[in-house]
Coordinates of C-alpha atoms (C1' of nucleotides) in Angstrom, one line a residue:
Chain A
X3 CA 46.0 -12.2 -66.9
X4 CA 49.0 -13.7 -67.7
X5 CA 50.6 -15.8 -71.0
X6 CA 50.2 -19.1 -69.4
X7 CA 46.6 -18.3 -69.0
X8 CA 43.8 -19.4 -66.2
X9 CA 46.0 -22.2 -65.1
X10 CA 49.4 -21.2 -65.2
X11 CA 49.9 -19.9 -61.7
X12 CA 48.2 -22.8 -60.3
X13 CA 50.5 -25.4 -62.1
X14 CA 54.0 -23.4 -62.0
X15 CA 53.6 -23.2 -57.9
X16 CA 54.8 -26.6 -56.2
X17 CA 51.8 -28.3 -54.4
X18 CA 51.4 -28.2 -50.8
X19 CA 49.4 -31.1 -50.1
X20 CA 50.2 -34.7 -50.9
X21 CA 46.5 -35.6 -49.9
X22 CA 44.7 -33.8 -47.8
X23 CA 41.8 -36.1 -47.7
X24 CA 43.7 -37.6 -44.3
X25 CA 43.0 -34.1 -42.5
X26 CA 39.0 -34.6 -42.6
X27 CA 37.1 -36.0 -40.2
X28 CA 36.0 -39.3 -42.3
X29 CA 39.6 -41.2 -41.8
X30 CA 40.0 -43.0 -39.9
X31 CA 44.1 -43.2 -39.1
X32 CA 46.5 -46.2 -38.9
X33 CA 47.4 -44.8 -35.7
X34 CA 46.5 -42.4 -32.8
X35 CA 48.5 -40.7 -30.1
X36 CA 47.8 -40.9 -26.7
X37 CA 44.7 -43.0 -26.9
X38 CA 46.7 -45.9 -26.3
X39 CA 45.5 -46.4 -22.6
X40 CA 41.4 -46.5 -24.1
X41 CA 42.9 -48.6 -26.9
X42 CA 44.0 -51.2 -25.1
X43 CA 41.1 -51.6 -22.5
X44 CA 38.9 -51.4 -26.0
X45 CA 40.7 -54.4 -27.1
X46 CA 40.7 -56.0 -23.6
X47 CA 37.5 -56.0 -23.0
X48 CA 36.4 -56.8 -26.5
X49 CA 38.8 -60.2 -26.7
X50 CA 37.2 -61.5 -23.6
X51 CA 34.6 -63.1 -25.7
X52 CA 37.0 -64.9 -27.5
X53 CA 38.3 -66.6 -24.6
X54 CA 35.1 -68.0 -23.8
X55 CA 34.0 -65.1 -21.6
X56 CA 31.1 -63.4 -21.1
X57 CA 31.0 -60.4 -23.1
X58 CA 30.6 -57.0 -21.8
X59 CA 28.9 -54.2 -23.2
X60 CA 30.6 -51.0 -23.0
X61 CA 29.8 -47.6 -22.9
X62 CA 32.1 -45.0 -24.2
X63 CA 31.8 -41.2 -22.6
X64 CA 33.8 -38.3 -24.3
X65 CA 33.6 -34.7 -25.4
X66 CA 33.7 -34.1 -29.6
X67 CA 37.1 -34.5 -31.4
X68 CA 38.5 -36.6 -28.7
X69 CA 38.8 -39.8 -30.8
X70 CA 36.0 -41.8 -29.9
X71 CA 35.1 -43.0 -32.9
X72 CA 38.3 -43.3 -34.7
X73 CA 39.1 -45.6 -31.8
X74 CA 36.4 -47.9 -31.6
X75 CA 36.4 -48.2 -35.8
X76 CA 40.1 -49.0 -35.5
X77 CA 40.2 -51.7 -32.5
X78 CA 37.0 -53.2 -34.7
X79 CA 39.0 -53.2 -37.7
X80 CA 41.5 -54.9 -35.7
X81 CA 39.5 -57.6 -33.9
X82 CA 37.8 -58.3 -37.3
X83 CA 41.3 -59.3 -38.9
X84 CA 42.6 -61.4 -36.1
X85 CA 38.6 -63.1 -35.7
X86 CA 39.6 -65.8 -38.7
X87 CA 42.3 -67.7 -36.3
X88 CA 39.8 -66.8 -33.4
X89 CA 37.2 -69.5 -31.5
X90 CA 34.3 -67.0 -32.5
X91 CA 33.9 -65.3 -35.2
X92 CA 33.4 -61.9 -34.7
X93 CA 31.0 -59.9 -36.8
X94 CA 30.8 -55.5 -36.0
X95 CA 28.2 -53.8 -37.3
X96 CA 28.7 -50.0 -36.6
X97 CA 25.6 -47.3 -36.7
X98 CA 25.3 -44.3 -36.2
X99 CA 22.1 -43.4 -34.4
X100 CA 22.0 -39.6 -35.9
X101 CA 21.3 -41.5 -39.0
X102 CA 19.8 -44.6 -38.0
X103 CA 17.9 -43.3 -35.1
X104 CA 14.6 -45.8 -34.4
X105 CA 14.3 -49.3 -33.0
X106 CA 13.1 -50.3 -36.4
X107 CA 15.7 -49.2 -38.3
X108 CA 18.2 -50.6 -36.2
X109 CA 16.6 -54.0 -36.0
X110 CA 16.8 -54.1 -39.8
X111 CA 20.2 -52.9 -40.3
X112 CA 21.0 -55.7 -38.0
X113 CA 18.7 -58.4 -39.4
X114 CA 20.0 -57.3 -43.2
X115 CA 23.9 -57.8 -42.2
X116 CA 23.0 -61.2 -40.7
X117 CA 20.5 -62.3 -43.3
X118 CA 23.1 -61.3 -46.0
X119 CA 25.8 -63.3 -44.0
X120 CA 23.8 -66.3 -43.9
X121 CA 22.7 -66.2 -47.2
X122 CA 26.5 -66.2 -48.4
X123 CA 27.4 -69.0 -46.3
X124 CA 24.5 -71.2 -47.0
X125 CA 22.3 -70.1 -49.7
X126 CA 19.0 -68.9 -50.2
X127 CA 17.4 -72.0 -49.8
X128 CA 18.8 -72.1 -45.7
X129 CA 17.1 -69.2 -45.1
X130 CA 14.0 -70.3 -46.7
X131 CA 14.0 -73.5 -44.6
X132 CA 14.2 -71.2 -41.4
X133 CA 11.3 -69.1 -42.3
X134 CA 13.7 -66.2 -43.1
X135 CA 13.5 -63.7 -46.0
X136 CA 16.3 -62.5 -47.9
X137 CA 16.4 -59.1 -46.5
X138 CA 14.1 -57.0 -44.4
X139 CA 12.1 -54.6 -46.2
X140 CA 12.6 -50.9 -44.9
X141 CA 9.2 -50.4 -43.5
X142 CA 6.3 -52.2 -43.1
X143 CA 6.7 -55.2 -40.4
X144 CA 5.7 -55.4 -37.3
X145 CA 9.3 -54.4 -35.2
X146 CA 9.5 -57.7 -32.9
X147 CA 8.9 -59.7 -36.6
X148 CA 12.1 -57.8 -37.2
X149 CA 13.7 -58.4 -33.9
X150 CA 13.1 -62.2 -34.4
X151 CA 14.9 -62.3 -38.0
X152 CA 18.0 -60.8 -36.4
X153 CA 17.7 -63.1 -33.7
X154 CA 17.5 -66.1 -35.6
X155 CA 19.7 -65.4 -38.2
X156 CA 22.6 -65.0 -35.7
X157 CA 22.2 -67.4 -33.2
X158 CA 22.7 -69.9 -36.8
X159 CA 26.7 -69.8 -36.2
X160 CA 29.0 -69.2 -33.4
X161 CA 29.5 -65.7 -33.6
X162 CA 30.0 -62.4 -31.6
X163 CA 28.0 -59.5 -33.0
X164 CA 29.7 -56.4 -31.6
X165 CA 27.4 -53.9 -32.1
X166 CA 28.7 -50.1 -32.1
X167 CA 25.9 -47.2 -31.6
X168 CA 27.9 -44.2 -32.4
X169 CA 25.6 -40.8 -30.7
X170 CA 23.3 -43.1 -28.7
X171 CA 22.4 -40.3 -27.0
X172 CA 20.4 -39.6 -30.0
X173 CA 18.5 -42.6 -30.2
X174 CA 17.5 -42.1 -26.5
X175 CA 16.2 -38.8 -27.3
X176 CA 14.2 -40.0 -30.3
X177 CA 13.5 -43.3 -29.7
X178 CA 13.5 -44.3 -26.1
X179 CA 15.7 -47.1 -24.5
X180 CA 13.4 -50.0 -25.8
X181 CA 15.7 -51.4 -28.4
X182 CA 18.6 -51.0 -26.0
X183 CA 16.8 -53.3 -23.4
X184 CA 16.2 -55.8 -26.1
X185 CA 19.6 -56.0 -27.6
X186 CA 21.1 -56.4 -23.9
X187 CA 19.0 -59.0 -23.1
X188 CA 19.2 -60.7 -26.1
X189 CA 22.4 -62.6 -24.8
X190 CA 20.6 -64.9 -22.1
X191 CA 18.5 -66.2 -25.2
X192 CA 21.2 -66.6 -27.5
X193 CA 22.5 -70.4 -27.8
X194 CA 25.1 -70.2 -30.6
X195 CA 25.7 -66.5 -30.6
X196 CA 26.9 -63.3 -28.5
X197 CA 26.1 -59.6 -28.4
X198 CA 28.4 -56.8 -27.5
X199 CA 26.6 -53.6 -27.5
X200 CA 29.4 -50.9 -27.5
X201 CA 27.8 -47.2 -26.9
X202 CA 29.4 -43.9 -28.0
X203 CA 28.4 -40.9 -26.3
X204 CA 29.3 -37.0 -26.1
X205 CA 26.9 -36.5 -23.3
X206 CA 25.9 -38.3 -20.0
X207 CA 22.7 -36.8 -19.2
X208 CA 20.5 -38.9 -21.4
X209 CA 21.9 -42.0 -18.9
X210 CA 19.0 -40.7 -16.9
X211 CA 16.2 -41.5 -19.2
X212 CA 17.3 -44.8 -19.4
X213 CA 15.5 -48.0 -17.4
X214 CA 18.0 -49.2 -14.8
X215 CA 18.7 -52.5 -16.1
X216 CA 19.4 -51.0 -19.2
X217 CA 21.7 -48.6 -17.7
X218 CA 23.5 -51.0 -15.7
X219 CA 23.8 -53.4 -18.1
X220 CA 25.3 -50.7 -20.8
X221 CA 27.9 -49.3 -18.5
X222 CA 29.3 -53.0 -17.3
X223 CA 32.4 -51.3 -18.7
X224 CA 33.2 -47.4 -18.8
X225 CA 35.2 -45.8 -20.5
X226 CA 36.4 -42.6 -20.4
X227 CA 38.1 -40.4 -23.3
X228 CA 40.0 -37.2 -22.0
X229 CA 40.4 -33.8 -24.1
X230 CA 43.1 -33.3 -25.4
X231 CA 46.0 -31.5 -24.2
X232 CA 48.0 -28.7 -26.8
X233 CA 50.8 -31.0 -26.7
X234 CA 49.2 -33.6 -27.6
X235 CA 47.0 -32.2 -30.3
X236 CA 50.4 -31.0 -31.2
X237 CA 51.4 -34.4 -31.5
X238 CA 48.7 -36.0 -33.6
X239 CA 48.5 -32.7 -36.1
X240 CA 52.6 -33.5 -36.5
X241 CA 51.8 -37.0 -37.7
X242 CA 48.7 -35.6 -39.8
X243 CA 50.8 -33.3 -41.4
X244 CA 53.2 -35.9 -42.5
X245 CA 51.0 -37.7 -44.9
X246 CA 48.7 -35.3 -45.9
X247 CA 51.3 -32.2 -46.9
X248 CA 54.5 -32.0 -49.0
X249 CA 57.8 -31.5 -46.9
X250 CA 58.4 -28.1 -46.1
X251 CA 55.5 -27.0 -47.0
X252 CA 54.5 -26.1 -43.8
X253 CA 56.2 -22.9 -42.1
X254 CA 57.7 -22.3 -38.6
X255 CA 54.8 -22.2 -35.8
X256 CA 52.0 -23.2 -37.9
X257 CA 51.4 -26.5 -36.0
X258 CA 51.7 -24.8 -33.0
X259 CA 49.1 -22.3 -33.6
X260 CA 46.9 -24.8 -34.7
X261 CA 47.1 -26.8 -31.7
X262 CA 47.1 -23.9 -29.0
X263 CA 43.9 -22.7 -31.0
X264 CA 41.9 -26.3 -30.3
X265 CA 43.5 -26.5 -27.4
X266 CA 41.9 -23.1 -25.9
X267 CA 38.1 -24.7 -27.2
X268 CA 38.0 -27.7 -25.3
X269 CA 40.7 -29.6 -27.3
X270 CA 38.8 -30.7 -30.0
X271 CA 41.5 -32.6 -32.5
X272 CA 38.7 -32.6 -35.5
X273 CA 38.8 -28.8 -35.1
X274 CA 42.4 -28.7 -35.2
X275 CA 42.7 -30.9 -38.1
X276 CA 40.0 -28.7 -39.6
X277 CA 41.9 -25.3 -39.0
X278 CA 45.2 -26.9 -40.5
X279 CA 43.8 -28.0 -43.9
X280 CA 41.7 -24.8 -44.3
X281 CA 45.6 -23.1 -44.4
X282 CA 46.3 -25.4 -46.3
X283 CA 43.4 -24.8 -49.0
X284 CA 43.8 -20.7 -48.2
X285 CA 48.0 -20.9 -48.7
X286 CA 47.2 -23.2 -52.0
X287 CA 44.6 -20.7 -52.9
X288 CA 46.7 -17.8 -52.8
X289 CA 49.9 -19.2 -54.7
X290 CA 51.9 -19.5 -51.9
X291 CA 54.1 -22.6 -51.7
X292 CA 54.6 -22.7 -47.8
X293 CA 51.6 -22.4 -45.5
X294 CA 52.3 -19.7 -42.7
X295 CA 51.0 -18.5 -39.3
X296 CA 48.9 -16.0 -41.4
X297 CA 47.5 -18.1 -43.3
X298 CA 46.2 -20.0 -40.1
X299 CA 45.1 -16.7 -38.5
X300 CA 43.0 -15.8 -41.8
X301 CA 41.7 -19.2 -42.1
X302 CA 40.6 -19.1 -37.9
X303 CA 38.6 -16.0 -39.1
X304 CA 37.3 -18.0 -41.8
X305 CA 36.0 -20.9 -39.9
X306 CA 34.9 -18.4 -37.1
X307 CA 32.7 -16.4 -39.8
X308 CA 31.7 -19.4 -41.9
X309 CA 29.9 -21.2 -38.9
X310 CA 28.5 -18.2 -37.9
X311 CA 27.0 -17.4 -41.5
X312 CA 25.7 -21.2 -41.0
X313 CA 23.9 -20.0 -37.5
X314 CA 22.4 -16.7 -39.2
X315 CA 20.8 -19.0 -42.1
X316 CA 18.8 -21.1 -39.5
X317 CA 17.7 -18.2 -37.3
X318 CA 13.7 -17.4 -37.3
X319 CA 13.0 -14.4 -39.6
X320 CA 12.0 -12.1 -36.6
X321 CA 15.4 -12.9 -35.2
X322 CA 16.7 -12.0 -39.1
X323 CA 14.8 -8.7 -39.0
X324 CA 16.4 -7.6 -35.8
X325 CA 19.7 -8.5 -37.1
X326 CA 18.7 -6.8 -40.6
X327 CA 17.8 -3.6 -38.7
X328 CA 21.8 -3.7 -37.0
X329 CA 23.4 -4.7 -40.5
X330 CA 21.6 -2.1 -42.1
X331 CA 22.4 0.8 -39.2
X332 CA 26.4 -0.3 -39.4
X333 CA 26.1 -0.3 -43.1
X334 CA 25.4 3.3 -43.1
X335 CA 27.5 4.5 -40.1
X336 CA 30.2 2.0 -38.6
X337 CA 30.3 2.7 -35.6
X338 CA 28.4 1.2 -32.7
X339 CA 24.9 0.8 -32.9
X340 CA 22.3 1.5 -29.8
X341 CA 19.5 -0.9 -29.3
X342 CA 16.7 2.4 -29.6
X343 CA 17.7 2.8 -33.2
X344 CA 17.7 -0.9 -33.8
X345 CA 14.0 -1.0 -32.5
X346 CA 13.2 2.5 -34.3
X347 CA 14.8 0.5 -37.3
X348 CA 13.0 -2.5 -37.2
X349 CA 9.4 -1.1 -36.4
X350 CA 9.9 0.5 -40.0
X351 CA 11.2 -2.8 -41.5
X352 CA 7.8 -4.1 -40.2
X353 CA 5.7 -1.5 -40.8
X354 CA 6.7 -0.9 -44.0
X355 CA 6.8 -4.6 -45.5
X356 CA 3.6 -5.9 -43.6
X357 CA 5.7 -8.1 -41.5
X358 CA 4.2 -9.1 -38.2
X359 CA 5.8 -6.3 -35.0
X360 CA 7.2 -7.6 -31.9
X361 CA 7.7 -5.5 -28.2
X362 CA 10.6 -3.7 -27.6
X363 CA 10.7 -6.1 -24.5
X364 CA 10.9 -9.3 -27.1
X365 CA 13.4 -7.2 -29.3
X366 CA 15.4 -7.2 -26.7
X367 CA 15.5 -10.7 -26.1
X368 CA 16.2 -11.1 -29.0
X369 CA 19.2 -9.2 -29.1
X370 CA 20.6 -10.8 -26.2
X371 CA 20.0 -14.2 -27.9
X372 CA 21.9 -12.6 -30.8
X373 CA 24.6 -11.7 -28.2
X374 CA 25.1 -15.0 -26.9
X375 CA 25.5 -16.5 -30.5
X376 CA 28.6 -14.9 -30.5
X377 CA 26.8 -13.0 -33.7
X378 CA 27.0 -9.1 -32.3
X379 CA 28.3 -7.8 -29.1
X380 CA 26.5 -5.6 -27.0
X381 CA 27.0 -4.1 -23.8
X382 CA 25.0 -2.0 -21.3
X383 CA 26.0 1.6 -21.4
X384 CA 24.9 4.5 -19.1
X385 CA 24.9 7.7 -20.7
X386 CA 23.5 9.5 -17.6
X387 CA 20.8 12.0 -18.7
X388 CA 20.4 10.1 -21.8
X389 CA 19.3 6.9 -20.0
X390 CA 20.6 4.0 -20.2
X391 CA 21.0 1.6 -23.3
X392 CA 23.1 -1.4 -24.8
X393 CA 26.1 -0.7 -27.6
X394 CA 25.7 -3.1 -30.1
X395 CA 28.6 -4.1 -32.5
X396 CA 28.3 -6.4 -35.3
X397 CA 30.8 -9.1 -35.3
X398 CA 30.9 -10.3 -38.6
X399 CA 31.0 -8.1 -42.0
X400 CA 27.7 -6.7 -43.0
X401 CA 28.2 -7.7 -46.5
X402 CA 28.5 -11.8 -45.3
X403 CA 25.7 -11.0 -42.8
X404 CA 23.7 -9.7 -45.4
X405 CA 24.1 -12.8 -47.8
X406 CA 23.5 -15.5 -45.3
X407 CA 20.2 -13.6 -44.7
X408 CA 19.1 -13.1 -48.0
X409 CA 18.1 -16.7 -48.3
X410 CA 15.0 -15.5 -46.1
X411 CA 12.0 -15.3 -48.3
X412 CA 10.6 -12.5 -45.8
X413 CA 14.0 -10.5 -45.6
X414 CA 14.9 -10.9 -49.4
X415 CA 11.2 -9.1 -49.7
X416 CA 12.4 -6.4 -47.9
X417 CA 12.1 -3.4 -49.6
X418 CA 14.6 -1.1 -48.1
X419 CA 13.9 2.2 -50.5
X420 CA 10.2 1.9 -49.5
X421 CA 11.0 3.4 -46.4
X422 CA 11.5 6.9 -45.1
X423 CA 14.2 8.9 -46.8
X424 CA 15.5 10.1 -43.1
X425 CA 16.2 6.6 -42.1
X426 CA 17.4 5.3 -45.5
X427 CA 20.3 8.0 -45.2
X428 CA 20.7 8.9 -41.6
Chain B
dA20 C1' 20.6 16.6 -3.7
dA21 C1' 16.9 15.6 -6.6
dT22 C1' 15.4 14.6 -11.0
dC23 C1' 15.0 12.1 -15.0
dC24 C1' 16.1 9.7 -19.2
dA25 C1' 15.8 5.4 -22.1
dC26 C1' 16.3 1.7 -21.7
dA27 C1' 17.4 -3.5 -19.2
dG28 C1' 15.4 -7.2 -17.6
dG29 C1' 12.3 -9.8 -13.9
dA30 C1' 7.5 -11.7 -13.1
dA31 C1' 3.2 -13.4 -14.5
dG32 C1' 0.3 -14.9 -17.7
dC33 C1' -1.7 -15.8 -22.5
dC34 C1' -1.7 -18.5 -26.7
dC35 C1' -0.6 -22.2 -29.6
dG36 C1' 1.2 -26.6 -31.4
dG37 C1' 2.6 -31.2 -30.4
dG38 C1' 3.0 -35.3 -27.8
dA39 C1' 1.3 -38.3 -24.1
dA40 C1' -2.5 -40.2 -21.7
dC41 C1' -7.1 -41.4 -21.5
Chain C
dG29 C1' -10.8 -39.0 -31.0
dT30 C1' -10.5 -36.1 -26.9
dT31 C1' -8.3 -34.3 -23.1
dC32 C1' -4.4 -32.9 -20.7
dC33 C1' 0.0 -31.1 -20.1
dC34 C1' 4.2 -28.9 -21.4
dG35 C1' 7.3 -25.7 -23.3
dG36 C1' 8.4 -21.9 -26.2
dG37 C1' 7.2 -17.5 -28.1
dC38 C1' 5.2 -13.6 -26.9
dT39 C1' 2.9 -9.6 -24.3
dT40 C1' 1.9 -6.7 -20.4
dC41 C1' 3.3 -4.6 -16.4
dC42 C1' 6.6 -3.6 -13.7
dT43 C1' 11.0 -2.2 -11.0
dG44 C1' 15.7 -0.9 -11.3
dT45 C1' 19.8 1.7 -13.0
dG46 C1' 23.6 5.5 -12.8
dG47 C1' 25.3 9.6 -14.3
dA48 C1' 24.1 14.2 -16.9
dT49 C1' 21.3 17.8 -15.8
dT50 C1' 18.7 20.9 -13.1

DNA sequence: AATCCACAGGAAGCCCGGGAAC
DNA sequence: GTTCCCGGGCTTCCTGTGGATT
């Protein structure tokens, strides 16, 4: 180690980021490319209110990364600052139904925002003189109780509630349209008050599930947000990188490479973002003061094996033991692997560690599932004679493989000397 | 040309847990 | 609470495969 000590190295090398906290996915940006077209229309059909019109509700369709979100937040953000000089008053309440995924919890989230507001304007004793509580406890109350707080408490002032359900796909998985078919309704009822239900999507299908009317009634408006294109995730990365890294810090092509990387899976801009910051963190990491097209290769490999060590933790133990059995095979011999050691391998595992044994024909499923995981690669070989098998080859190290599994309480108990020397040290 | 290896992978059906319907 | 149904994990049984070997 050197005379300046632990953190010499790190403070003598000039920094590469200014703040990289505008590369994640949780900013939201002041502006963003080539959603302009959805913008607007956003913004269109949101002031219509405001003029006195009836509000629509509108249902937003588009794959991950495409700026969804970031849009809607940002034209809410907007409509919110102009709403003071505005006719109506326009309140948004955004949710995101992975989190806040039942009818209950919706209804409260809405009633508390409302109850909160009203309590602020007019005092406690308003809400008392209404029959409404302070808040909305989490659980407990009967849900159209709920539904008639919320109700109440915004139909007090002119308003327009615009409602955003971010992954409402989710809430129709868990939860079933009801709430939707009570929040759309809701404006023939309101006299003061109006309701804009905005719905984010990555997925179409659970349209389906839904009762007509609600369907209908949440796609008055559609809108549709595209992939992106590598220029364009080109583009936005440029005007990332501006803010979030120090100039010249980043080397010739490494924008490039980012972008044509997203742009070959589906054009997915949180992705690209992602890939660019990890070179960042992996250039800062290794003292370099400019990040290069290396550095974004090694830090591809990274996120590649990373989310794949996150897909090994969550597979089911047998799955683990058939995975073990390759790890352990390559460990001793890298080369490729063929599935009638793997089984050999794993009927020992089981055998020898009281762990329940599966078929060769479910092994084999199992290693196709494997397969399509992306996890190993295996093809079907003929070796004449010899029959006819499938080459397996591991695709990420054995060492990483190893430690995602060894979370496992069944595959940390493995004891691997307890079995037969021959296949300890074949 | 016939044989045969060592599996792949399809078909049918069993079992079990969980949710909906009664 | 019971019954019914469904889907996923799994087994059993089976047919198919293509080139080295006989």
């Amino acid at each position: 180690m050197s005379s300046e000590g632990l953190f010499g190295m790190l403070l003598e090398t000039r920094p590469i980021f200014k703040n990289r906290e505008y590369l994640r996915p949780s900013y939201t940006p002041e502006e963003l490319p080539h959603r302009d077209e959805q913008i607007h229309q956003l913004a269109r059909i949101l002031a219509a209110p405001l003029r006195g019109e009836t509000p629509s509700n509108i249902f937003i369709y588009g794959k991950t990364g495409t700026g969804k979100t970031a849009s809607v937040k940002y034209v809410a953000k907007e409509l919110e600052r102009v709403s003071d000089r505005a006719p109506l008053k326009v309140e948004v309440i955004y949710l995101n139904c992975e989190v806040v995924n039942t009818q209950y919890r919706i209804l409260a989230t809405l009633s508390d925002t409302f109850l909160k507001k009203l309590k602020n304007g007019r005092g406690k004793e308003y809400l008392n003189s209404l029959g409404l509580p302070e808040r909305v406890p989490m659980t407990g109350w009967p849900t159209d109780e709920v539904y008639r707080s919320f109700f109440v408490a915004l139909d007090q002032e002119r308003q327009l509630a615009v409602i955003i359900l971010d992954e409402i796909d989710k809430l129709v998985q868990k939860s079933g349209d009801e709430v939707l078919y009570n929040l759309t309704r809701m404006n023939s009822d309101l006299k003061n008050a109006k309701v804009t239900i905005v719905g984010i999507s990555n997925d179409t299908n659970f349209m389906e599930y839904l009762d007509p009317r609600v369907r209908s009634s949440l796609s008055e408006e559609e809108l549709v947000f595209p992939t992106y294109n590598g220029l364009q995730l080109k583009d936005i990365l440029e005007k990332r990188a501006e803010i979030s890294f120090v100039e010249g810090a980043l080397g010739n092509g490494v924008i490039q490479l980012c972008a044509a990387h997203a742009a070959r899976e589906h054009g997915d801009a949180r992705r690209a973002l992602d890939l660019l910051r990890v070179s960042g963190e992996l250039a800062e990491r290794m003292g370099a003061d400019v990040v290069t097209v290396d550095h974004v290769r090694y830090a591809y490999e990274k996120i590649e094996q990373d989310s794949m060590v996150e897909v090994i933790k969550t597979l089911p133990t047998q799955s683990k033991l058939v995975l073990y059995s390759i790890v352990l095979l390559m460990e001793r011999t890298p080369r490729r692997v063929v599935s009638g050691e793997v089984y050999g391998l794993y009927q020992e595992l089981c055998r020898h560690n009281g762990l329940e044994m599966l078929t060769q024909r479910r092994v084999s499923d199992l290693v196709s599932e494997l397969d399509m995981l992306g996890i190993i690669s295996a093809r079907i070989v003929n070796k004449g004679r010899y029959g006819r098998t499938k080459e397996i080859k591991l695709n990420i190290h054995p060492t990483q493989a190893r430690a995602a599994m060894q979370g496992d309480y069944y595959i940390s108990a493995i004891d691997v000397l307890a079995l037969p020397r021959q296949l300890t040290l074949a």
